Short mmCIF file of C-alpha atoms in Angstrom, two decimals:
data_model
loop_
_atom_site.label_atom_id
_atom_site.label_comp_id
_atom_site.label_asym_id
_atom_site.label_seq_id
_atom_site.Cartn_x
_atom_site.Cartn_y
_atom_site.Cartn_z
CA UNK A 135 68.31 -1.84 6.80
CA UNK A 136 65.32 -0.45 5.29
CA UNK A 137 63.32 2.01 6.90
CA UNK A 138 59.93 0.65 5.73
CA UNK A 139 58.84 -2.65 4.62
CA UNK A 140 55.57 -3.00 2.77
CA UNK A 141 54.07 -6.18 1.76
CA UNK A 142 51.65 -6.21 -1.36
CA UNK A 143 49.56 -9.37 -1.28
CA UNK A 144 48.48 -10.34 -4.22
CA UNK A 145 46.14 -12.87 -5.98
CA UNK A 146 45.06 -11.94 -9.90
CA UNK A 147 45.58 -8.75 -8.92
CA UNK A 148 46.11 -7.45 -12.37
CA UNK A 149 43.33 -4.73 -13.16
CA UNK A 150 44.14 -2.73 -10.03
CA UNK A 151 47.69 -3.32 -8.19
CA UNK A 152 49.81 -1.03 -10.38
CA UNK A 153 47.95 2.03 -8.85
CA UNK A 154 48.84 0.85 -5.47
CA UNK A 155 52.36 0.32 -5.94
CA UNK A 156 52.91 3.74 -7.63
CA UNK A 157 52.04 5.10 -4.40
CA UNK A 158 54.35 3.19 -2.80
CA UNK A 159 57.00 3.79 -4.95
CA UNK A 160 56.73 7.64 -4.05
CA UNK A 161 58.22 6.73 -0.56
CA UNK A 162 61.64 6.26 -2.12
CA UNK A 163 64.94 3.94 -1.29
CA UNK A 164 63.89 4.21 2.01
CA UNK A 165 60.77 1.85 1.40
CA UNK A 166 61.26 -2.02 0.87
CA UNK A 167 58.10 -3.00 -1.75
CA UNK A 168 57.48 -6.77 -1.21
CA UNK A 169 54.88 -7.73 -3.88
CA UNK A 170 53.52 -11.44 -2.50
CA UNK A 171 52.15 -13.19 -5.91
CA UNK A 172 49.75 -15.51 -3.87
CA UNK A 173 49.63 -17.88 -6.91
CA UNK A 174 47.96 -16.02 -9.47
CA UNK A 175 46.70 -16.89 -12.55
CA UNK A 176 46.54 -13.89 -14.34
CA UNK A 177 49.64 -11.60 -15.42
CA UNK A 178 50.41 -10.37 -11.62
CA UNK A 179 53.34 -12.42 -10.95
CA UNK A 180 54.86 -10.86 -14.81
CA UNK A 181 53.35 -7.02 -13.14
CA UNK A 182 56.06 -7.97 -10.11
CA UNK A 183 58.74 -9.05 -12.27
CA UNK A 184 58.41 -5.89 -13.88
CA UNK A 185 58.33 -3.55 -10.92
CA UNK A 186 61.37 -5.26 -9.41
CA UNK A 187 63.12 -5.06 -12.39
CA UNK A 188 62.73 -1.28 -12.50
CA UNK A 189 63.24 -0.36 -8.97
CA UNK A 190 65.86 -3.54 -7.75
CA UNK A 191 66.43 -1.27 -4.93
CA UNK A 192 63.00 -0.99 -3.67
CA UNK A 193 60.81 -3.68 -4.92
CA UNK A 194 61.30 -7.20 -4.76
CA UNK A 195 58.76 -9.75 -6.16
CA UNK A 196 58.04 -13.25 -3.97
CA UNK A 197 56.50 -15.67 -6.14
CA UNK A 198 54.63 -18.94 -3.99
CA UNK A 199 51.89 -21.33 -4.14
CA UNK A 200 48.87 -20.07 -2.81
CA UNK A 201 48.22 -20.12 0.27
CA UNK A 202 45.53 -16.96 0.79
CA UNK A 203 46.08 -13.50 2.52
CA UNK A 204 47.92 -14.60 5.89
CA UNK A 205 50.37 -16.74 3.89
CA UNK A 206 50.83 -13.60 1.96
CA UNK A 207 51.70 -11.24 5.12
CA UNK A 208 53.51 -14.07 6.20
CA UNK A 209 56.02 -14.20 3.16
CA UNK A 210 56.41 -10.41 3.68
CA UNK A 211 57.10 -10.71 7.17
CA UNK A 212 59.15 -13.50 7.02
CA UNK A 213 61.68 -11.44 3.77
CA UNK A 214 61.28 -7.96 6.11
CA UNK A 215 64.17 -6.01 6.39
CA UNK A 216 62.52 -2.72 7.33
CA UNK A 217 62.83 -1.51 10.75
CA UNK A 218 59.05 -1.15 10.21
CA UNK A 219 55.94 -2.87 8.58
CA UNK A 220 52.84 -2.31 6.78
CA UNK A 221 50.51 -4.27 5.03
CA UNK A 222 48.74 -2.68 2.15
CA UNK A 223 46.28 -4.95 -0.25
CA UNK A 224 46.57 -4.64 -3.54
CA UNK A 225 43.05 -3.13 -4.63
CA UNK A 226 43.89 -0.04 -1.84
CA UNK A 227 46.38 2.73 -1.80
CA UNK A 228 48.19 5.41 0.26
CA UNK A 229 48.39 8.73 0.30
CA UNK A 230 51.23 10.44 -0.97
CA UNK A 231 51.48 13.72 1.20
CA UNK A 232 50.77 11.40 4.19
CA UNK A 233 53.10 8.75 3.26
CA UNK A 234 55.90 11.27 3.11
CA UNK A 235 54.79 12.54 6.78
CA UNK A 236 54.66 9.37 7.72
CA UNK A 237 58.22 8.46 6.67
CA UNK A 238 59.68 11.29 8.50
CA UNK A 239 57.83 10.33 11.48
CA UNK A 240 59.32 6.63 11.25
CA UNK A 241 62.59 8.31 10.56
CA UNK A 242 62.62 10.07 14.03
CA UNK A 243 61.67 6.82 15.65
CA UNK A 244 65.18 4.81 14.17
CA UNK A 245 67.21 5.99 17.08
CA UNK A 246 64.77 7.23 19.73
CA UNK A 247 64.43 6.12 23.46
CA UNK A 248 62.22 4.34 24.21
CA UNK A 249 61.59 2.78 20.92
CA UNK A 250 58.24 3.12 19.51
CA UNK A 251 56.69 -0.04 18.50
CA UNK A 252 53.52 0.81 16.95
CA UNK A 253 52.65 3.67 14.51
CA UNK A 254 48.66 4.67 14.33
CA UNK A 255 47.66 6.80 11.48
CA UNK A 256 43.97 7.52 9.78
CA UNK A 257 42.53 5.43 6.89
CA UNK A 258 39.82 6.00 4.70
CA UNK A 259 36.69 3.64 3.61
CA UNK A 260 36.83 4.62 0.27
CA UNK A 261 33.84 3.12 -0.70
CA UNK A 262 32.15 3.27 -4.41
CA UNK A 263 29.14 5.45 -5.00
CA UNK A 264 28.82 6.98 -1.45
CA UNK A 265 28.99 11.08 -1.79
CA UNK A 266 30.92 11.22 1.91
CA UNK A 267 34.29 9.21 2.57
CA UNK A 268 34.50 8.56 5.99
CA UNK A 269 37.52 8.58 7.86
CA UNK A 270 38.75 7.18 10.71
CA UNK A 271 40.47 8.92 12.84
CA UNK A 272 41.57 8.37 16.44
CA UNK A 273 42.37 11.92 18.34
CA UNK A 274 40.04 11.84 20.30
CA UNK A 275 41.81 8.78 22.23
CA UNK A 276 45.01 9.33 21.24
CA UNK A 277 47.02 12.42 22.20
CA UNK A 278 49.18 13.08 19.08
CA UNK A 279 52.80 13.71 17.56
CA UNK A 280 54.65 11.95 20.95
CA UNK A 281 55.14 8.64 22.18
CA UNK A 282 52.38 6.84 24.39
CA UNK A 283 52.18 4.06 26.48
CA UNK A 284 48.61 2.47 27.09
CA UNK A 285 47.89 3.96 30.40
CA UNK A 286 48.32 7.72 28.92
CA UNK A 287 45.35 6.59 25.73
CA UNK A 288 42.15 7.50 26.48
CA UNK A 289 38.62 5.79 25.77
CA UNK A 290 38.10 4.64 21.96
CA UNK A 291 33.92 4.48 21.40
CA UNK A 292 31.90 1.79 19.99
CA UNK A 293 32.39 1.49 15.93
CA UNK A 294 36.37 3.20 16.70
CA UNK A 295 38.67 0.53 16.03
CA UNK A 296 42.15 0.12 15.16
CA UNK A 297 42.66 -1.96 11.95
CA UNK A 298 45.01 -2.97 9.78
CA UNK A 299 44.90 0.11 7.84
CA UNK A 300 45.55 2.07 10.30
CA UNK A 301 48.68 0.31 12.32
CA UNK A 302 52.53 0.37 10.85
CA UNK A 303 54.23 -2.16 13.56
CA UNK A 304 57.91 -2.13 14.06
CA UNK A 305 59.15 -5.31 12.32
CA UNK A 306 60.71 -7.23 15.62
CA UNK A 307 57.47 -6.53 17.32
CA UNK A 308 55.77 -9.22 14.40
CA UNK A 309 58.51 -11.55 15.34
CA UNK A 310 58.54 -11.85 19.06
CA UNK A 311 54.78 -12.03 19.04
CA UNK A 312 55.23 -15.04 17.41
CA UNK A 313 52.42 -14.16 14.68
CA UNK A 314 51.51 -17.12 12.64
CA UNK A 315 48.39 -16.49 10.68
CA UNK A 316 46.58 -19.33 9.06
CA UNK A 317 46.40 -20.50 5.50
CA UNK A 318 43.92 -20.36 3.13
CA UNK A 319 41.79 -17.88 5.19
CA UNK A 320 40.02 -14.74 4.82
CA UNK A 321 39.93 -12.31 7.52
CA UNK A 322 43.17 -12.50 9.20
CA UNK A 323 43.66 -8.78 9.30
CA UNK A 324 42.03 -9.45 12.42
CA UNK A 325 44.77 -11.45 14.04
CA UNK A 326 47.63 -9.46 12.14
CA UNK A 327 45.97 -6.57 14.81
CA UNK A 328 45.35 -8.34 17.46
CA UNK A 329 47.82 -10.75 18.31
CA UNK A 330 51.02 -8.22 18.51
CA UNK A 331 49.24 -5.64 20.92
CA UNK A 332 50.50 -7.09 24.06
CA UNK A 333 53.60 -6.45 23.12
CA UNK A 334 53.10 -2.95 22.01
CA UNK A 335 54.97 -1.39 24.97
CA UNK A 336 54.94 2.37 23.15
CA UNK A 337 52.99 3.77 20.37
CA UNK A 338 52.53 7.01 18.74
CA UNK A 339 49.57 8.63 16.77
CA UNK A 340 50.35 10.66 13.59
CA UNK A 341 46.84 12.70 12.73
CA UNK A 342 47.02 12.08 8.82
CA UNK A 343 44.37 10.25 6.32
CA UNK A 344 47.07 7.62 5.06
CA UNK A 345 45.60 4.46 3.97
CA UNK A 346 42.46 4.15 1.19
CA UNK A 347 40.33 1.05 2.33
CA UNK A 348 38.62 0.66 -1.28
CA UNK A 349 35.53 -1.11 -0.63
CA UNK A 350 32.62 -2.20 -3.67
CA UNK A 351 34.57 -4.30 -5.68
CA UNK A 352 32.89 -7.21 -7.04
CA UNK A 353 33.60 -10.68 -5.48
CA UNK A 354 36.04 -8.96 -2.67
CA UNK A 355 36.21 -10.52 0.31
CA UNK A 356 34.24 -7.90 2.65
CA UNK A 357 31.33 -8.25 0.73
CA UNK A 358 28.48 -9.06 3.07
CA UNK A 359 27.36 -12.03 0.79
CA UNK A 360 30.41 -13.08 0.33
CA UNK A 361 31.15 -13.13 4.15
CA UNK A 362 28.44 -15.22 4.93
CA UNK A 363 29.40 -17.77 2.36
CA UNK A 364 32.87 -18.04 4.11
CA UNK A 365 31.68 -18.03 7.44
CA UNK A 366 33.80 -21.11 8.98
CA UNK A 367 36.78 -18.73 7.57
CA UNK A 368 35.23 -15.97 9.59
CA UNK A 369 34.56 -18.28 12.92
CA UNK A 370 38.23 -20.02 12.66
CA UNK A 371 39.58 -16.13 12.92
CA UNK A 372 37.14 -15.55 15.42
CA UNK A 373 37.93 -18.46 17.79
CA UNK A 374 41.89 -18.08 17.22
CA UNK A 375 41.74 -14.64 18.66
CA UNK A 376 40.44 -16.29 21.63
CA UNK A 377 43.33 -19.19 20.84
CA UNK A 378 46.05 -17.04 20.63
CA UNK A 379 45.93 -13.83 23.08
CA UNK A 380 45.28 -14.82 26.67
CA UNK A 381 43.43 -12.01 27.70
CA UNK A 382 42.68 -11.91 31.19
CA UNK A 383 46.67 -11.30 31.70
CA UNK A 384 46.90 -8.85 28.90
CA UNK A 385 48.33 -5.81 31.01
CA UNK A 386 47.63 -2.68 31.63
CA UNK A 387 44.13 -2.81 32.05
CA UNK A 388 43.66 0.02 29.63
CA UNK A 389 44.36 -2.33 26.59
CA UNK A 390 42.89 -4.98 28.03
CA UNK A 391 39.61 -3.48 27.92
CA UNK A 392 40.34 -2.55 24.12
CA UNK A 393 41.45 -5.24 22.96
CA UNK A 394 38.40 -7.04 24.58
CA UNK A 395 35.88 -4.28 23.02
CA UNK A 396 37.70 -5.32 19.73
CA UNK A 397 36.62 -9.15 20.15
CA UNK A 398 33.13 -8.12 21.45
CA UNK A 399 33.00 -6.65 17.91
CA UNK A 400 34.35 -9.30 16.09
CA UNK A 401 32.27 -11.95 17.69
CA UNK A 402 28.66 -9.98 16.99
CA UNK A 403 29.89 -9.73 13.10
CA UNK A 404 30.00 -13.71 13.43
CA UNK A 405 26.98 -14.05 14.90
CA UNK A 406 25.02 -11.60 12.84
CA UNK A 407 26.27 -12.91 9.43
CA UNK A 408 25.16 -16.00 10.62
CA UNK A 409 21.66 -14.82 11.62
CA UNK A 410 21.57 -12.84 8.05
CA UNK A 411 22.08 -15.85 6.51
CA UNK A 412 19.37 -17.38 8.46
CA UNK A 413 19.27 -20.92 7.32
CA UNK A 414 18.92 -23.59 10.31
CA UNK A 415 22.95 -24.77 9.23
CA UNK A 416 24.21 -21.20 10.25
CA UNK A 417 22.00 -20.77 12.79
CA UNK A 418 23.31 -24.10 14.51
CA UNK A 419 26.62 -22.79 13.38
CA UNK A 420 26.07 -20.00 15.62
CA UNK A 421 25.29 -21.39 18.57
CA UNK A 422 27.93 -23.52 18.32
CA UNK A 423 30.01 -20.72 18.29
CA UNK A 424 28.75 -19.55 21.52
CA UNK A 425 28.98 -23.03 23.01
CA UNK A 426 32.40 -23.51 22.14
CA UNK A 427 33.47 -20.25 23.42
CA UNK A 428 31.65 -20.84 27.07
CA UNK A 429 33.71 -24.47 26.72
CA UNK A 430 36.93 -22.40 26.16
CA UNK A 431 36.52 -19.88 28.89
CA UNK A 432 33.81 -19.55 31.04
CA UNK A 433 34.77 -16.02 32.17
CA UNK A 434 34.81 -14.70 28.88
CA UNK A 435 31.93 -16.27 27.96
CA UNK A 436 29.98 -14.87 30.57
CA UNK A 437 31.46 -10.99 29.96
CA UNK A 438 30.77 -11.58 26.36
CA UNK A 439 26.86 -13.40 26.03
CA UNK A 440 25.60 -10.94 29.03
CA UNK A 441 27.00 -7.70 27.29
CA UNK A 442 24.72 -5.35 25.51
CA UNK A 443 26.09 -6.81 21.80
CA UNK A 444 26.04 -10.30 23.02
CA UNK A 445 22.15 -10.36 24.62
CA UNK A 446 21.22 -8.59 21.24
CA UNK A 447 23.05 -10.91 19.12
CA UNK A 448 20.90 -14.05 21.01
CA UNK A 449 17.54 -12.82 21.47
CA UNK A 450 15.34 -15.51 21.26
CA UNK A 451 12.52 -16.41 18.04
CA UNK A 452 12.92 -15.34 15.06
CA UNK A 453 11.54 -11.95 15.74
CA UNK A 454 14.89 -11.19 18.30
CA UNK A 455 16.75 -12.12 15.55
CA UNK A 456 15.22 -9.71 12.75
CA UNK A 457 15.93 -7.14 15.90
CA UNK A 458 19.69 -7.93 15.90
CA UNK A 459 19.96 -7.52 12.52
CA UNK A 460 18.40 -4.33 12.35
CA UNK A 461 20.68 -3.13 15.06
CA UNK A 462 23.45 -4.66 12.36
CA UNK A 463 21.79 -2.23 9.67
CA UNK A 464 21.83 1.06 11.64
CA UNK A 465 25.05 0.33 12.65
CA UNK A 466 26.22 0.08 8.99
CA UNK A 467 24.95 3.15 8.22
CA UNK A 468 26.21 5.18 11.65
CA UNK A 469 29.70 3.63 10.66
CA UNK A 470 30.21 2.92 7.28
CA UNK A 471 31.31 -0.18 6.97
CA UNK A 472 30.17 -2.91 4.41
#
C-alpha cells in the first residue's frame, strides 16, 4: 500500500501540468501519482504516458472519456491504493518543503490509535498580478501537530473555510461516505469537502502553506464570468449538498454548525452570481433556487433566507440587489477570492 494517493485531473492540460507533477514527484515511492486524462484533445494523455513510463512505480496514467472534474476524482478514487488522498488540479502545485512535512506527518498516522481520518494543511491563492499571496491558514481554530476530534476545534470566522486544497482524507473515509460526484460538472470540489465530513471522526492540523490555488488563467473555471455562464452547474452542486448530507443529524454540534456556515456560503455565491448576471432568466433562476430549497426543507430554509447572508442576498428592487453585490465586492477584496 501506498502511503499517498494523488489524483491529477486533467483536460488539455498540456501548457501547465508538467510543473505540477514535478512537485509531486518530489514526494517519492511513497506517493501514488494518478494522472486522470479527462478526454483531452491536446498531447496530455501522450504527457501521462510519458510520466508513467518514467516513474512505473509512482505514476500511473488513466485514460477515459470525458466526463468533467468529478468523473476525474472519481477515477482516482476509484484506482486509490494510498492509505491517503489528495486531489491536486493540474494548473496548481505543492510545495516541496511542505509536502515532505506533510509525508512524515501521514507517515506517523499509518499505525496510530485512533486513526486520523482527515489531514488539514494551508493553501495559497496564488493569484496573477496581485503583490500579496494570501494564505489560508486555520490556527486559530485548530490547535496543531495532535489529533482532534470536532468538539476540541474551535470557531472558524466568516470567509475561513476548509477546501479542497486544504484537506488530504484518508482513502476508506471517500469510500464509506459513499461519495459519488456528478458528471460533467464544475464545482464539485464542493461536495468532494462536504459530503465525507460526517464521517471525519479525528483530524489533525499541520501549520504549513502546502497547496498553490493558481487563480487568473484564462477560460478557468473560477472565473466570475465564466461562473455565471455555468450557473445550473453551480445550482446542481448547490442543491446536492442539500441532497446528499442530512444535516440536522450531522453530530456533534460543533461541525454541524460548520458545515452549515459552509452551505450558507455556498448558497449566497449562487445567488449573487445570479444577481451579477442580472438578466430576468437568472434572476427567476434564483428564486427558484430559494423556492426549491424551502420545498426541500423548511427548517433550513428558514435558518438560511432569515440569516444575515440570506436577507442580503434577497433584498427587494433592484437597488437591494446592487447592495448585495457590493457586499459580494468588499468581500472579494477582504478575502481574496475570484
Amino acid at each position: 500500500m501506498k502511503l499517498l494517493s494523488i489524483a491529477v485531473p486533467c483536460y488539455n492540460s498540456q501548457d501547465y501540468m508538467r510543473h505540477c507533477i514535478d512537485a509531486l514527484l518530489t514526494g517519492g515511492d511513497e506517493v501514488e501519482i494518478l494522472i486522470v486524462d479527462d478526454g483531452s484533445k491536446d498531447n496530455t494523455a501522450a504527457i501521462a504516458d510519458e510520466y508513467q513510463a518514467a516513474h512505473p512505480d509512482i505514476v500511473r496514467a488513466i485514460h477515459q472519456e470525458n466526463g468533467g472534474h468529478g468523473a476525474a476524482v472519481m477515477a482516482g478514487v476509484r484506482a486509490a491504493t494510498g492509505a491517503y488522498f489528495k486531489v491536486v488540479d493540474s494548473d496548481d502545485w505543492l510545495d516541496e518543503a511542505a509536502f515532505a512535512k506533510v509525508l512524515a506527518t501521514l507517515r506517523g498516522f499509518v499505525n496510530s490509535q485512533p486513526t486520523v481520518d482527515l489531514l488539514i494543511s494551508n493553501f495559497i491563492y496564488d493569484k496573477v498580478g496581485a503583490a500579496h499571496k494570501k494564505v489560508m491558514k486555520y490556527g486559530n481554530a485548530l490547535p496543531q501537530n495532535r489529533p482532534l476530534t470536532w468538539d476540541e476545534v474551535g470557531k472558524l470566522h466568516r470567509g475561513q473555510y476548509i477546501l479542497m486544497h486544504s484537506v488530504i482524507y484518508r482513502t476508506q473515509v471517500l469510500r464509506d461516505c459513499g461519495l459519488d460526484l456528478p458528471r460533467h460538472t464544475f464545482y464539485v470540489d464542493n461536495l468532494f469537502v462536504y459530503v465525507p465530513m460526517p464521517y471525519v471522526r479525528t483530524l489533525y492540523y499541520l501549520d504549513v502553506d502546502l497547496y498553490h490555488y493558481y487563480i487568473g488563467r484564462e477560460g478557468q473555471s473560477v472565473q466570475e464570468q465564466t461562473m455565471i455562464r455555468r450557473i445550473d452547474q453551480q445550482i446542481r452542486v448547490n442543491q446536492l449538498m442539500i441532497e446528499q448530507v442530512d444535516l440536522p443529524r450531522v453530530e456533534p454540534a460543533r461541525l454541524r454548525q460548520y458545515m452549515y456556515n459552509y452551505l450558507e456560503i455556498i448558497t449566497t455565491v449562487s445567488s449573487v452570481l445570479m444577481l451579477r448576471g442580472g438578466t430576468p432568466e437568472l434572476l427567476a433562476k434564483k428564486q427558484a433556487l430559494w423556492q426549491w430549497i424551502e420545498q426541500k426543507d423548511a427548517g433550513l430554509y428558514k435558518q438560511l433566507r432569515y440569516g444575515l447572508m440570506g436577507r442580503v442576498m434577497n433584498l427587494p428592487g433592484s437597488a437591494g440587489r446592487g447592495f448585495a453585490v457590493l457586499c459580494y465586492k468588499i468581500s472579494q477584496k477582504l478575502f481574496g477570492f475570484n
